[in-house]
XYZ file of C-alpha atoms in Angstrom:
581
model
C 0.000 0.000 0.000
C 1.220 3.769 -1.045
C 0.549 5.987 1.151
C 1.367 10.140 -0.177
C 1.489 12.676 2.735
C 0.918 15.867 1.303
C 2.049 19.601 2.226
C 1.554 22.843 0.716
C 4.006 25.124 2.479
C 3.435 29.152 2.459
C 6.719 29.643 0.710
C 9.214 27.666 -1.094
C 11.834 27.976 1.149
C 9.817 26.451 4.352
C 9.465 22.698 4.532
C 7.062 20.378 6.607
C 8.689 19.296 9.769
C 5.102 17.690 10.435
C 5.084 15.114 7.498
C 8.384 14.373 8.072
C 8.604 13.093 11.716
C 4.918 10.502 10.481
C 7.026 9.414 7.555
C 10.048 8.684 9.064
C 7.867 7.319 11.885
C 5.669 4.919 9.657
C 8.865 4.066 7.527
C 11.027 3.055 10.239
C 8.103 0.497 11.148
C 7.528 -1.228 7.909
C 5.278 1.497 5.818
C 5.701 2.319 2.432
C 5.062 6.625 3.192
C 6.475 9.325 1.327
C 5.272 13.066 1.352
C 4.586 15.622 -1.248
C 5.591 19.271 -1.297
C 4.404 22.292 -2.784
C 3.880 26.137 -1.903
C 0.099 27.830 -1.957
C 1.739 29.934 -5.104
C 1.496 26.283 -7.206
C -1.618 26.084 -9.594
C -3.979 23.654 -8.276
C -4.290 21.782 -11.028
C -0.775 21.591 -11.664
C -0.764 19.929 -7.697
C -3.913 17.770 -8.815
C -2.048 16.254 -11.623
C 1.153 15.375 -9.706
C -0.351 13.763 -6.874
C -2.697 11.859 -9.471
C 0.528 10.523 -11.167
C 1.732 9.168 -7.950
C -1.305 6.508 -7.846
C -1.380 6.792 -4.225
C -3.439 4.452 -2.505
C -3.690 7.401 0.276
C -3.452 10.742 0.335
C -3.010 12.560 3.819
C -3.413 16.386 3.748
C -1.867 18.683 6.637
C -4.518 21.924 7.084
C -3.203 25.101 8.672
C -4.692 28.596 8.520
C -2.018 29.354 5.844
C -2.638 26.612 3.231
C -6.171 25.970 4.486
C -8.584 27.123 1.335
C -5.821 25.933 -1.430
C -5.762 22.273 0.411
C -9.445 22.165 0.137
C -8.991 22.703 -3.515
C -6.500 20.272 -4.346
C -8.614 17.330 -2.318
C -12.259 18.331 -4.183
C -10.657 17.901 -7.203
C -8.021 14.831 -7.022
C -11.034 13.164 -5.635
C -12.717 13.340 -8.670
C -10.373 11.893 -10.889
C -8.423 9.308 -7.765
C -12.078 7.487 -6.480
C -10.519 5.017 -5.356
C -7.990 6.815 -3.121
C -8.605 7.317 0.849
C -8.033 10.886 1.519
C -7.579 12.059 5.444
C -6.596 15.201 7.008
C -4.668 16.591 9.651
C -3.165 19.357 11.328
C -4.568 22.305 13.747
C -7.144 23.334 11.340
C -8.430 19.691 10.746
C -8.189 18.843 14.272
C -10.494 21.354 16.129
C -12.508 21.874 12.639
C -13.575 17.813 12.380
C -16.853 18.333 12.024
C -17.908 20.523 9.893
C -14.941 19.848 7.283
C -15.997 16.349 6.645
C -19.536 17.680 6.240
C -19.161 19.911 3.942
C -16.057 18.592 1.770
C -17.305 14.491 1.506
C -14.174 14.020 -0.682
C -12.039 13.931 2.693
C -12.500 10.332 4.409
C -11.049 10.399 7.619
C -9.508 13.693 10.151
C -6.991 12.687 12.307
C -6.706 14.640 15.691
C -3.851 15.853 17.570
C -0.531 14.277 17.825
C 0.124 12.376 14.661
C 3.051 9.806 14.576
C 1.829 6.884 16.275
C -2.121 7.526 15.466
C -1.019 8.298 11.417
C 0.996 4.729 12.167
C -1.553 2.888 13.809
C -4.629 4.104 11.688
C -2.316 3.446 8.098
C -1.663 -0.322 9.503
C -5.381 -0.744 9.847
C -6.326 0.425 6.119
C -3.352 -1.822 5.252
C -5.030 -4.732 7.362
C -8.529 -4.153 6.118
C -7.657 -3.802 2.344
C -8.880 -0.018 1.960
C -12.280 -0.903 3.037
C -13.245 2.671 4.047
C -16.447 1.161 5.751
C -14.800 -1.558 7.438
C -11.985 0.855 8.551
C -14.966 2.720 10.409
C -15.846 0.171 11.856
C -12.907 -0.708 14.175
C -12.700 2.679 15.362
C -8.966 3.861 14.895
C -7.954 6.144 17.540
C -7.401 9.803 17.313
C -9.917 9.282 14.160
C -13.236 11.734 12.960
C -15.584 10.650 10.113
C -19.240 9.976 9.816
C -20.880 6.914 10.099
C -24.152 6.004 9.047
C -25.043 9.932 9.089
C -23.514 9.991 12.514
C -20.304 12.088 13.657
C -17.776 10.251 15.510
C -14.715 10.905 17.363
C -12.609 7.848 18.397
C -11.135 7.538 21.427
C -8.149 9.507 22.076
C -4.176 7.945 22.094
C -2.101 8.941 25.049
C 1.007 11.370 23.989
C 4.083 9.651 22.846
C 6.230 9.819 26.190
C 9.344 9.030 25.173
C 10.111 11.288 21.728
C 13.321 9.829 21.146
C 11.082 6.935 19.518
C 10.748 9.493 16.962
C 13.558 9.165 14.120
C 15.396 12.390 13.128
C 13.147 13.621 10.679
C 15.185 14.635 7.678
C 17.304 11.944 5.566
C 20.774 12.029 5.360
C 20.639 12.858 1.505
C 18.146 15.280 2.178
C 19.591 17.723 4.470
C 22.059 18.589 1.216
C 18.857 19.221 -1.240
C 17.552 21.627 1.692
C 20.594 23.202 2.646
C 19.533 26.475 1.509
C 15.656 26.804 2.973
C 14.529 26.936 6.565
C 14.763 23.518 8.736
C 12.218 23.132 11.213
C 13.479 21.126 14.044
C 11.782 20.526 17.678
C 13.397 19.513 20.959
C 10.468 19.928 23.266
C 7.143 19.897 22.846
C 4.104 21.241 24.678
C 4.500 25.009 27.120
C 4.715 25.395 30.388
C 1.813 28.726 29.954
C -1.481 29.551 29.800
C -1.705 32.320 26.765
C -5.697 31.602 25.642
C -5.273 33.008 22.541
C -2.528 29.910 21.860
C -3.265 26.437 20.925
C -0.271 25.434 23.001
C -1.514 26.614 26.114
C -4.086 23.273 25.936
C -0.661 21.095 26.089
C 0.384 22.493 29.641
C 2.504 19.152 30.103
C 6.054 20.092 28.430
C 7.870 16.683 27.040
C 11.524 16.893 25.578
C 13.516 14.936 23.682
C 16.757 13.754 25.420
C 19.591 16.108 25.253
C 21.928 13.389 23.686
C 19.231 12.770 21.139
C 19.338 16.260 20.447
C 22.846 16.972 20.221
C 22.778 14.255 17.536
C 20.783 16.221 15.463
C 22.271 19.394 15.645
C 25.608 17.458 14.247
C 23.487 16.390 11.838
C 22.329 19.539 10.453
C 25.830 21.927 11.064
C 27.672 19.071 9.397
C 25.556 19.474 6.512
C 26.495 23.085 6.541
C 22.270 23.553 6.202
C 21.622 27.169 6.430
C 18.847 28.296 8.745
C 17.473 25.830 11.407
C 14.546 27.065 12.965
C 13.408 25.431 16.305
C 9.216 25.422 17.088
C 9.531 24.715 20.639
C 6.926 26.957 21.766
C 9.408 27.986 24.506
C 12.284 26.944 24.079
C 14.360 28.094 27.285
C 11.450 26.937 29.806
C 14.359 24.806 31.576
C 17.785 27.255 32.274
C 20.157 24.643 32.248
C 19.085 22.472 29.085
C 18.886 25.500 27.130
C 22.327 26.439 28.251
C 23.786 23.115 27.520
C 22.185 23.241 23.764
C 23.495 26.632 23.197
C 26.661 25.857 24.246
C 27.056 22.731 22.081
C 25.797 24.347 19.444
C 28.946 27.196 20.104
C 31.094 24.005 20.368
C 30.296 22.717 17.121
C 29.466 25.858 14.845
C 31.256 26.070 11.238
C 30.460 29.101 10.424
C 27.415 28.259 8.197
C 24.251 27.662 10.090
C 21.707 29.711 12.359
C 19.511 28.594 14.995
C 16.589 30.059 15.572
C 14.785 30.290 19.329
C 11.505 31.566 21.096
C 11.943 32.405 23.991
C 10.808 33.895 27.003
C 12.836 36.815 28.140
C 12.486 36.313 31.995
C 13.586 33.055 31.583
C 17.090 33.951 30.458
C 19.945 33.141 33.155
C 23.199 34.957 33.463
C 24.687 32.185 32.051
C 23.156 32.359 29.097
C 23.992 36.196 28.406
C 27.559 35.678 29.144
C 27.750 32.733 27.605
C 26.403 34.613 24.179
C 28.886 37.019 24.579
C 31.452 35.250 22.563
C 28.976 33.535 20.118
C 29.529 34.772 16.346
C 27.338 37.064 14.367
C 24.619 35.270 12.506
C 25.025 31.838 14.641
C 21.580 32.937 16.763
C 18.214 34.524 16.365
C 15.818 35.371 19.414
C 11.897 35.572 18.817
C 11.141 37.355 22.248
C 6.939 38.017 22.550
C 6.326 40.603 24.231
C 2.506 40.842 22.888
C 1.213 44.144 24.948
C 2.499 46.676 27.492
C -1.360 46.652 29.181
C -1.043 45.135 32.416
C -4.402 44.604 32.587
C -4.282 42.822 29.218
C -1.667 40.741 30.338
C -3.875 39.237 33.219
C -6.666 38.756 30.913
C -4.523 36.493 28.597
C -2.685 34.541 31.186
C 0.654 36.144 30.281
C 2.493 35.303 33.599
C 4.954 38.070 33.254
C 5.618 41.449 31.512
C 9.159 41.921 29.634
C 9.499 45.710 30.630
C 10.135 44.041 33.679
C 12.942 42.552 32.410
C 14.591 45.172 30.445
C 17.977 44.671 31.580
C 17.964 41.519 30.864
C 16.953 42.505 27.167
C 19.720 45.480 27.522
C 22.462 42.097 28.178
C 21.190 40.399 25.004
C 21.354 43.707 23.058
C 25.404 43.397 24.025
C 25.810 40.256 21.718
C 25.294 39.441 18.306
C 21.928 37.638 18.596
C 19.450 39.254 16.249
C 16.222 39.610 18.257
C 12.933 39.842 16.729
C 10.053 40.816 18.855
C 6.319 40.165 18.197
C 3.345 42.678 19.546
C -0.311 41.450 19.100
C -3.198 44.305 18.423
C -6.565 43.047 18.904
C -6.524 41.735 23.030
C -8.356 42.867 25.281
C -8.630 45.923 27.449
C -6.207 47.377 24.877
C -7.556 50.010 22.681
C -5.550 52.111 20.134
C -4.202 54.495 22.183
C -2.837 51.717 24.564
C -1.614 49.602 21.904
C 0.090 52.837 20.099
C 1.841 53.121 23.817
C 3.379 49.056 23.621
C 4.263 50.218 20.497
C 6.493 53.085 20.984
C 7.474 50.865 24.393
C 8.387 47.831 22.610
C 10.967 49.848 19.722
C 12.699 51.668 22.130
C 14.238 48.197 23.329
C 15.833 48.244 20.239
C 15.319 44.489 18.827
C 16.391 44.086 15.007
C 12.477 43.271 13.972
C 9.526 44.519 15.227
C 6.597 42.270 13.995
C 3.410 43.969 14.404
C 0.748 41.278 14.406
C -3.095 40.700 15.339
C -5.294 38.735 17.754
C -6.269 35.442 15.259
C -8.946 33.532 16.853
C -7.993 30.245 16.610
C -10.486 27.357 16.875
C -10.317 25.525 19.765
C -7.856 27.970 22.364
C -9.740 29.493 25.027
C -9.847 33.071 23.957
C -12.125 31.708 21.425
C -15.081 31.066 24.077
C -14.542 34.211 25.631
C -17.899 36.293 24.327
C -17.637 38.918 26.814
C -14.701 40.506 24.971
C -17.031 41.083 22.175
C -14.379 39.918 19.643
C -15.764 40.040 15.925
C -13.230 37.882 13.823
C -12.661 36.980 10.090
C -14.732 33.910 9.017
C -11.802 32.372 6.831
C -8.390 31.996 8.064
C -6.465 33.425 9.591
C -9.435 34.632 10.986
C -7.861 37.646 12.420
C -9.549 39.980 14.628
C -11.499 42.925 12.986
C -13.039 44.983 15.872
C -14.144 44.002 19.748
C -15.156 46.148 22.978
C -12.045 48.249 22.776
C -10.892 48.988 19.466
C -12.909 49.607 16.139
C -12.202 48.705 12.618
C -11.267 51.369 11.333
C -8.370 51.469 13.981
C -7.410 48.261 13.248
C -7.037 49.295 9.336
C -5.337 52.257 10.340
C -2.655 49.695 12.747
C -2.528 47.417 9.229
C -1.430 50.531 7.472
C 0.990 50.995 9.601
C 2.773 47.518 10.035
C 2.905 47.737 6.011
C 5.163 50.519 6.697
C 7.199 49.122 9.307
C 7.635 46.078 7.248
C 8.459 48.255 4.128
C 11.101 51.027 5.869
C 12.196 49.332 9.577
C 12.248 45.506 9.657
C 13.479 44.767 5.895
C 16.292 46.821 6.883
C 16.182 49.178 3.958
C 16.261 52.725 5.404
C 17.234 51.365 9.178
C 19.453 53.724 10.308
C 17.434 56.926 8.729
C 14.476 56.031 10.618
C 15.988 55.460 13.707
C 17.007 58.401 13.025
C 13.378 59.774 12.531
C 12.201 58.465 15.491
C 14.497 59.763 17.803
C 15.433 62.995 16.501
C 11.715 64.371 14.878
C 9.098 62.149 16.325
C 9.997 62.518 19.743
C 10.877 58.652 20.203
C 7.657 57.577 19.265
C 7.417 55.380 16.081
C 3.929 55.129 16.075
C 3.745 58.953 15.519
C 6.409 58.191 12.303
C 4.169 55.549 11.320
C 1.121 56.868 11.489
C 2.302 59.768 9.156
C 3.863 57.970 6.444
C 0.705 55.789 6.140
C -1.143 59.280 6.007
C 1.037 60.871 3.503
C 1.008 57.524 1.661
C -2.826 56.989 1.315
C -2.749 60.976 -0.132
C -1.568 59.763 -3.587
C -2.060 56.240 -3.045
C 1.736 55.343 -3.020
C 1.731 51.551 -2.193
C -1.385 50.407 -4.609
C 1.191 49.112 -6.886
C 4.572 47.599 -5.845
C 7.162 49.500 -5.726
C 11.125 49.787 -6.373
C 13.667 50.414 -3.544
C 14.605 53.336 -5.430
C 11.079 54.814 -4.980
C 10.761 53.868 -1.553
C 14.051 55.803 -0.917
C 12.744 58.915 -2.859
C 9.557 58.958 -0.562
C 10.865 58.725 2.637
C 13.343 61.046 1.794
C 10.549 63.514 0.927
C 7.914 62.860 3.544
C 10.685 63.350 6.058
C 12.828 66.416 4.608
C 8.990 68.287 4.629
C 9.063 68.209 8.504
C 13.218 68.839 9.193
C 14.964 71.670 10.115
C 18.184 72.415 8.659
C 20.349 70.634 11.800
C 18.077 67.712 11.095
C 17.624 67.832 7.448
C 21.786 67.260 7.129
C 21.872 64.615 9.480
C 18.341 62.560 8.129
C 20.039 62.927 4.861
C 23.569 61.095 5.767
C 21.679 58.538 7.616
C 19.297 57.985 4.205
C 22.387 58.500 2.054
C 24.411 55.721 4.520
C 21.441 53.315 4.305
C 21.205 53.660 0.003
C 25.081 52.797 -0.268
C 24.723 49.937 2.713
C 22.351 48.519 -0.181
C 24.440 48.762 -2.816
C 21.886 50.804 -4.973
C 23.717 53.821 -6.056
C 23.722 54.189 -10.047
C 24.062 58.354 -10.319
C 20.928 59.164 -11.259
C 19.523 59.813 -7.575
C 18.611 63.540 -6.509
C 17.866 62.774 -2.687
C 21.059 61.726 -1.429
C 23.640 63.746 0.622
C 26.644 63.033 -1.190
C 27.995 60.767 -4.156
C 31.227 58.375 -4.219
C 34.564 59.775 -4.204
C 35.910 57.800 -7.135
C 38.998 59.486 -7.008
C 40.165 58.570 -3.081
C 38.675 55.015 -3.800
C 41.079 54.483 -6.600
C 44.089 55.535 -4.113
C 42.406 52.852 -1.424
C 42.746 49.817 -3.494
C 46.772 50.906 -4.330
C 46.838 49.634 -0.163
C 45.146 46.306 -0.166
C 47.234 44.975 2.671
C 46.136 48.555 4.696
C 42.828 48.062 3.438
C 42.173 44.430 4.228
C 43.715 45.135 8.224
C 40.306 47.232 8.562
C 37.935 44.704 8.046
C 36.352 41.435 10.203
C 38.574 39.063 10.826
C 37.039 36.408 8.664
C 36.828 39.019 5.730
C 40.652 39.705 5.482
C 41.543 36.621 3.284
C 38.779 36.941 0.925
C 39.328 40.689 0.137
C 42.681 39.997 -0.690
C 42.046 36.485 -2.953
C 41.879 36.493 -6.322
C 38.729 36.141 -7.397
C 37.810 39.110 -5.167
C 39.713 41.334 -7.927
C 36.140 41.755 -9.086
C 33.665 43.490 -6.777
C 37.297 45.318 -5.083
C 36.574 47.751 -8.123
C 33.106 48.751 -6.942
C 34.149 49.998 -4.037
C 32.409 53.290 -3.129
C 34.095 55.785 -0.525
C 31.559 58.318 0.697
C 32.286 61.763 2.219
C 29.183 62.536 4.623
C 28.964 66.071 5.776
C 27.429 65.273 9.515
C 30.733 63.197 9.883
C 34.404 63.866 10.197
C 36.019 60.881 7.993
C 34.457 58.887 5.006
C 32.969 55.737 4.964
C 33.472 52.925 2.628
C 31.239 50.475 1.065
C 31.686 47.400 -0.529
C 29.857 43.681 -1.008
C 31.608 40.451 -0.837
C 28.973 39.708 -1.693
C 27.275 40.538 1.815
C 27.940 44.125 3.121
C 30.759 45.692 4.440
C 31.365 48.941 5.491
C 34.042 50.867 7.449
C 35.898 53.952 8.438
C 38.910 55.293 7.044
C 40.676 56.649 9.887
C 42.482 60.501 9.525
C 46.185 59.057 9.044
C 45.308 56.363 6.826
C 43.420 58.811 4.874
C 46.436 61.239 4.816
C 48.839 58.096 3.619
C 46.448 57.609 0.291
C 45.763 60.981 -0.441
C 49.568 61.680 -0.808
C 49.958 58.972 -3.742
């Protein structure tokens, strides 16, 4: 028996940790399971046609809020052209929507609930045993199974969580890991939280199970030795024990190569001393922190279980600041007791800790967590995924547009890193240290002549900030906004001449004299640049060096990309010893 397990990721780069942990599950006991990958962006039909080539004899579909409405697509249609097939669901969207999924889209068989290695396993031996008899199947009631019977909903009885998860084989084959090496790993160590957030699905798994920390170690060999780029880690929180998050961080330190980065949640009070001095020697780009902070609102806070509030640990934010760990940190608009006032006030809160991303999401009210049940909050939510909040007793709709404008700007101008250090700038220096004031003006002057209805080029989004901003500046901060825009557009690399909005152009000349002193030139770079700039095959992007004269400071800068950025400062003697040849 064939059994496809099929995943339709959000992106190309992400993969399906999910499908790969029941595969290797089922295969490692005796079943013939392979999975299936596509993005959303695919053509349906184009999805229909290559899962109908793999004459399955069973197709399993995982449903999230992302890929929910494109899944449902693919199954109504390969059902009509794969009778024969048995088709069954799972995921978070599958398991706490059962019901009325299999009602109203007959072409899906069987949902399986919750945990899915052992009851994928267990329910794929029985179709095996009862020769794809869909109606016999039924009738020895697999566990963790939904379906209808006789006109009658069921749900089997449920399978206890798989205790020890070192039963579960290392998801990703050996030959694998160097066909992914350049898209995002998911990997797990733990699973379950030890909190109570209702708006989470995780906070119904209170009981926090880990896989051993030898087990663990394994794997991270595994995916460092196969120099895999980005390995992101879903353990909802990930540091919930000090010492086993201290060991894996330091192993990881022990065995870096240079290549890969791990990616964390964590919580924020939860981080030892240890830890911070322990990251204190760890490279740039070998960690990422995802540090919720959600709200500000104390009350809020209480009303979502949040046990603590991170402006209560600043200093402990201030410590991670001092090492090279990017941190991104989330806000959530939409709980409750927070209007749009308060919510402007996390907001301005939450940038002055100065993380490297600022997501700026919203309340989605997930079927099944307990926020859901909660009709006193008078929460009015999409009816489609992601089913994100659109108004309740303390903000309206049309604040909640005006916060979506917003986080399009953010995204555009602060988090992509394109004109970073002009709108910190901005922020500090003409809005007062309040971003949401910044924000909230760009999205005005933007919906004045309709600026983002159609994409638009870095080169534009340079010229408008530039302009928006300059309008409000005196001439102290005009010069200095300018330099900062000016530094951002060569950190890019997107200089060609033509640009009337930036404080200065390359000094050809002086760059010229620089590369006569490679040896000079190479001493003031990173330590693991030195050799490259002076190879060879370097010879090649040396010549587009640009040195830049800024008027706000005392020596030029120079820019060059290898191909990453790098940028430094020619001192005043060095300067002096090239300007004399």
């Amino acid at each position: 028996m064939k059994t496809e397990l099929v995943a339709l990721n959000s992106k190309f780069v992400h993969t399906s940790l999910a499908l790969r942990y029941i595969s290797s599950y089922a295969r490692e006991r005796g079943l013939e399971v392979e999975i299936a990958e596509y993005t959303i962006n695919n053509r349906p039909e184009k999805i229909v046609a290559s899962l109908f080539e793999k004459k399955a004899d069973v197709y399993g579909f995982s449903l999230y809020i992302f890929n929910r409405k494109e899944t449902l697509s693919v199954i109504r249609d390969l059902k009509k052209v794969a009778e024969k097939a048995i088709i069954f669901c799972g995921g978070p969207e599958a398991s706490e929507d059962g019901k009325r999924l299999l009602a109203e889209y007959p072409e899906i068989d069987f949902i399986i609930r919750g945990e899915g290695e052992r009851a994928d396993f267990e329910f794929l031996t029985l179709v095996e045993k009862c020769d794809k008899d869909i109606e016999k199947i039924k009738r020895n009631n697999p566990k963790n199974v939904s379906f209808f019977l006789n006109g009658e909903y069921v749900e089997t009885q449920k399978l206890p969580l798989i205790e020890n998860l070192d039963t579960i084989p290392f998801p990703y084959k050996k030959e694998e890991l160097a066909e992914l090496k350049n898209r995002i790993l998911y990997y797990e160590s733990s699973r379950g939280c030890p909190f109570s957030c209702s708006y989470c699905m995780s906070s119904l798994d209170k009981k926090v199970r880990t896989f051993s920390k030898e087990r663990v170690f394994s794997d991270i060999s595994a995916f460092i030795e196969a120099e895999v780029s980005i390995v992101k880690f879903v353990d909802r929180t990930f540091n919930f024990n000090k010492k086993r998050a201290l060991d894996i961080l330091s192993y990881i330190m022990l065995q870096d190569k240079g290549k890969t980065e791990f990616h964390f949640e964590i919580s924020l009070w939860l981080v030892s001393r240890e830890i911070t001095k322990l990251l204190q020697n760890a490279r740039k780009g070998l960690f990422r922190f995802e540090i919720g902070i959600q709200t500000a609102n104390k009350k809020t806070l209480r009303a979502i279980n949040r046990e603590k509030d991170v402006f209560d640990f600043v200093d402990i934010f201030k410590e991670l600041r001092k090492t090279n760990v990017h941190i991104h940190t989330d806000l959530i608009a939409g709980l409750p007791y927070e209007g749009y006032e308060s919510f402007l006030t996390s907001l301005d809160k939450a940038y002055l800790l100065g993380g490297d991303v600022l997501q700026l999401g919203f309340l989605k009210i997930l079927k099944g967590a307990p926020i859901e049940s909660r009709k006193e909050f008078g929460i009015i939510a999409q009816s489609e995924p992601p089913y994100e909040i659109m108004k309740n007793k303390w903000i309206s709709y049309e604040e909640i547009i005006r916060l979506k404008k917003a986080e399009e700007i953010l995204e555009i101008f602060y988090n992509s890193g394109l004109t970073k250090t002009a709108f910190d700038y901005s922020v500090k220096n003409i809005f007062n240290e309040s971003v949401s004031s910044l924000l909230l003006y760009l999205s005005s002057e933007s919906d004045k002549t309709n600026f983002f209805d159609l994409p638009k080029k870095p080169r534009e989004l340079f010229a408008f900030f530039s302009k928006e901003i300059l309008s409000l500046c005196e001439k102290k901060d005009a010069e200095a906004f300018s330099d900062a825009l000016t530094y951002d557009y060569f950190a890019a690399d997107l200089y060609t001449g033509e640009e009337n909005f930036l404080s200065a152009s390359p000094d050809y000349e002086t760059a010229k004299k620089l590369l006569d002193f490679p040896e000079e030139t190479a001493e003031k770079l990173p330590a693991n640049k030195k050799e490259r700039f002076l190879s060879t095959e370097a010879k090649k992007w040396r010549r587009k060096i640009k040195v830049v004269f800024f008027k706000s400071k005392k020596n030029p800068l120079v820019f060059f990309h290898m191909p990453e950025p790098v940028i430094f400062e020619i001192d005043e003697k060095f300067l002096k010893k090239i300007s004399k040849t």
